[in-house]
Amino acid sequence: MSDPLILAATEARTRAFAPYSGFRVGAALLAENGTVITGCNVESASYGLTICAERVALVKAVSEGHVRFTAVAVVADTERLTPPCGACRQLLWEFAPDATVTLADLHGRTAQHTVRELLPNGFDASLLG
Ligand code: THU
């Protein structure tokens, strides 16, 4: 588990605000210029307002001027590695279509995908005309 992006996502996970689900997730994005931006899931008492770790990292990154990414790591602690939900896949597709997605847990298990594999034939600005 020496991948710095996994380490950053693991650390971000410790800040997850998940009092309702108890399901803690951390994410870390690697921007094209080498900057790492992290996120954790933030839940709301109005459950539907909850935002996933991946989208927290994305909106933080975009608000700081990063709009292209080469890799993302997602860390949770489940028996099966946790992949990004559909909403997160959409946002990742728009900002990081060629990024590598590394899924990891706290025991050193990892799996790699690309955003393109996770969201084939995705919708994006190129279709808006
Ligand atoms: N969650 C994430 O943060 N990322 C994922 O990829 C899957 C789900 C969060 C949202 C919610 O706080 C909790 O996990 C349970 O769905």
PDB file of C-alpha atoms and ligand atoms in Angstrom, residues 16-27 39-44 47 50-56 74-76 82-86 88-89 103, ligand 1:
ATOM      1  CA  ALA A  16     -15.593  10.748   6.423  1.00  0.00           C
ATOM      2  CA  PHE A  17     -18.734  12.225   7.948  1.00  0.00           C
ATOM      3  CA  ALA A  18     -20.958   9.155   7.844  1.00  0.00           C
ATOM      4  CA  PRO A  19     -23.022   9.019  11.054  1.00  0.00           C
ATOM      5  CA  TYR A  20     -26.063   7.582   9.247  1.00  0.00           C
ATOM      6  CA  SER A  21     -24.611   4.805   7.097  1.00  0.00           C
ATOM      7  CA  GLY A  22     -21.384   4.195   8.998  1.00  0.00           C
ATOM      8  CA  PHE A  23     -19.892   3.590   5.536  1.00  0.00           C
ATOM      9  CA  ARG A  24     -16.654   5.534   5.272  1.00  0.00           C
ATOM     10  CA  VAL A  25     -15.066   6.331   1.921  1.00  0.00           C
ATOM     11  CA  GLY A  26     -11.982   8.311   0.932  1.00  0.00           C
ATOM     12  CA  ALA A  27     -10.962   9.454  -2.530  1.00  0.00           C
ATOM     13  CA  GLY A  39     -12.350  13.982  -0.517  1.00  0.00           C
ATOM     14  CA  CYS A  40     -14.432  11.957   1.902  1.00  0.00           C
ATOM     15  CA  ASN A  41     -18.153  11.233   1.942  1.00  0.00           C
ATOM     16  CA  VAL A  42     -20.242  13.841   3.725  1.00  0.00           C
ATOM     17  CA  GLU A  43     -23.694  12.735   4.835  1.00  0.00           C
ATOM     18  CA  SER A  44     -26.695  14.891   5.671  1.00  0.00           C
ATOM     19  CA  TYR A  47     -30.203  11.779   3.575  1.00  0.00           C
ATOM     20  CA  THR A  50     -25.287  13.147   1.020  1.00  0.00           C
ATOM     21  CA  ILE A  51     -22.310  13.497  -1.288  1.00  0.00           C
ATOM     22  CA  CYS A  52     -19.817  10.765  -2.107  1.00  0.00           C
ATOM     23  CA  ALA A  53     -16.080  11.016  -1.491  1.00  0.00           C
ATOM     24  CA  GLU A  54     -15.312  11.044  -5.224  1.00  0.00           C
ATOM     25  CA  ARG A  55     -17.563  14.027  -5.941  1.00  0.00           C
ATOM     26  CA  VAL A  56     -16.300  15.905  -2.896  1.00  0.00           C
ATOM     27  CA  VAL A  74     -11.116   5.162  -3.868  1.00  0.00           C
ATOM     28  CA  VAL A  75     -10.703   3.545  -0.466  1.00  0.00           C
ATOM     29  CA  ALA A  76     -13.393   1.824   1.584  1.00  0.00           C
ATOM     30  CA  THR A  82     -16.056  -0.397  -3.514  1.00  0.00           C
ATOM     31  CA  PRO A  83     -16.452   1.089  -7.007  1.00  0.00           C
ATOM     32  CA  PRO A  84     -17.746   4.615  -7.678  1.00  0.00           C
ATOM     33  CA  CYS A  85     -21.535   4.989  -7.854  1.00  0.00           C
ATOM     34  CA  GLY A  86     -23.220   6.017 -11.110  1.00  0.00           C
ATOM     35  CA  CYS A  88     -19.601   9.749  -9.512  1.00  0.00           C
ATOM     36  CA  ARG A  89     -18.837   7.841 -12.705  1.00  0.00           C
ATOM     37  CA  LEU A 103     -10.007   0.712  -5.806  1.00  0.00           C
TER      38      LEU A 103
HETATM   39  N1  THU B   1     -20.275   6.483  -1.032  1.00  0.00           N
HETATM   40  C1  THU B   1     -19.143   7.115  -1.462  1.00  0.00           C
HETATM   41  O1  THU B   1     -18.675   8.071  -0.847  1.00  0.00           O
HETATM   42  N2  THU B   1     -18.549   6.667  -2.587  1.00  0.00           N
HETATM   43  C2  THU B   1     -18.920   5.549  -3.276  1.00  0.00           C
HETATM   44  O2  THU B   1     -18.269   5.208  -4.254  1.00  0.00           O
HETATM   45  C3  THU B   1     -20.084   4.774  -2.828  1.00  0.00           C
HETATM   46  C4  THU B   1     -20.899   5.390  -1.744  1.00  0.00           C
HETATM   47  C5  THU B   1     -20.886   6.933   0.230  1.00  0.00           C
HETATM   48  C6  THU B   1     -22.175   7.678   0.132  1.00  0.00           C
HETATM   49  C7  THU B   1     -22.775   7.413   1.510  1.00  0.00           C
HETATM   50  O3  THU B   1     -22.255   8.355   2.436  1.00  0.00           O
HETATM   51  C8  THU B   1     -22.261   6.049   1.891  1.00  0.00           C
HETATM   52  O4  THU B   1     -21.150   5.805   1.036  1.00  0.00           O
HETATM   53  C9  THU B   1     -23.270   4.943   1.735  1.00  0.00           C
HETATM   54  O5  THU B   1     -23.845   4.957   0.472  1.00  0.00           O
END
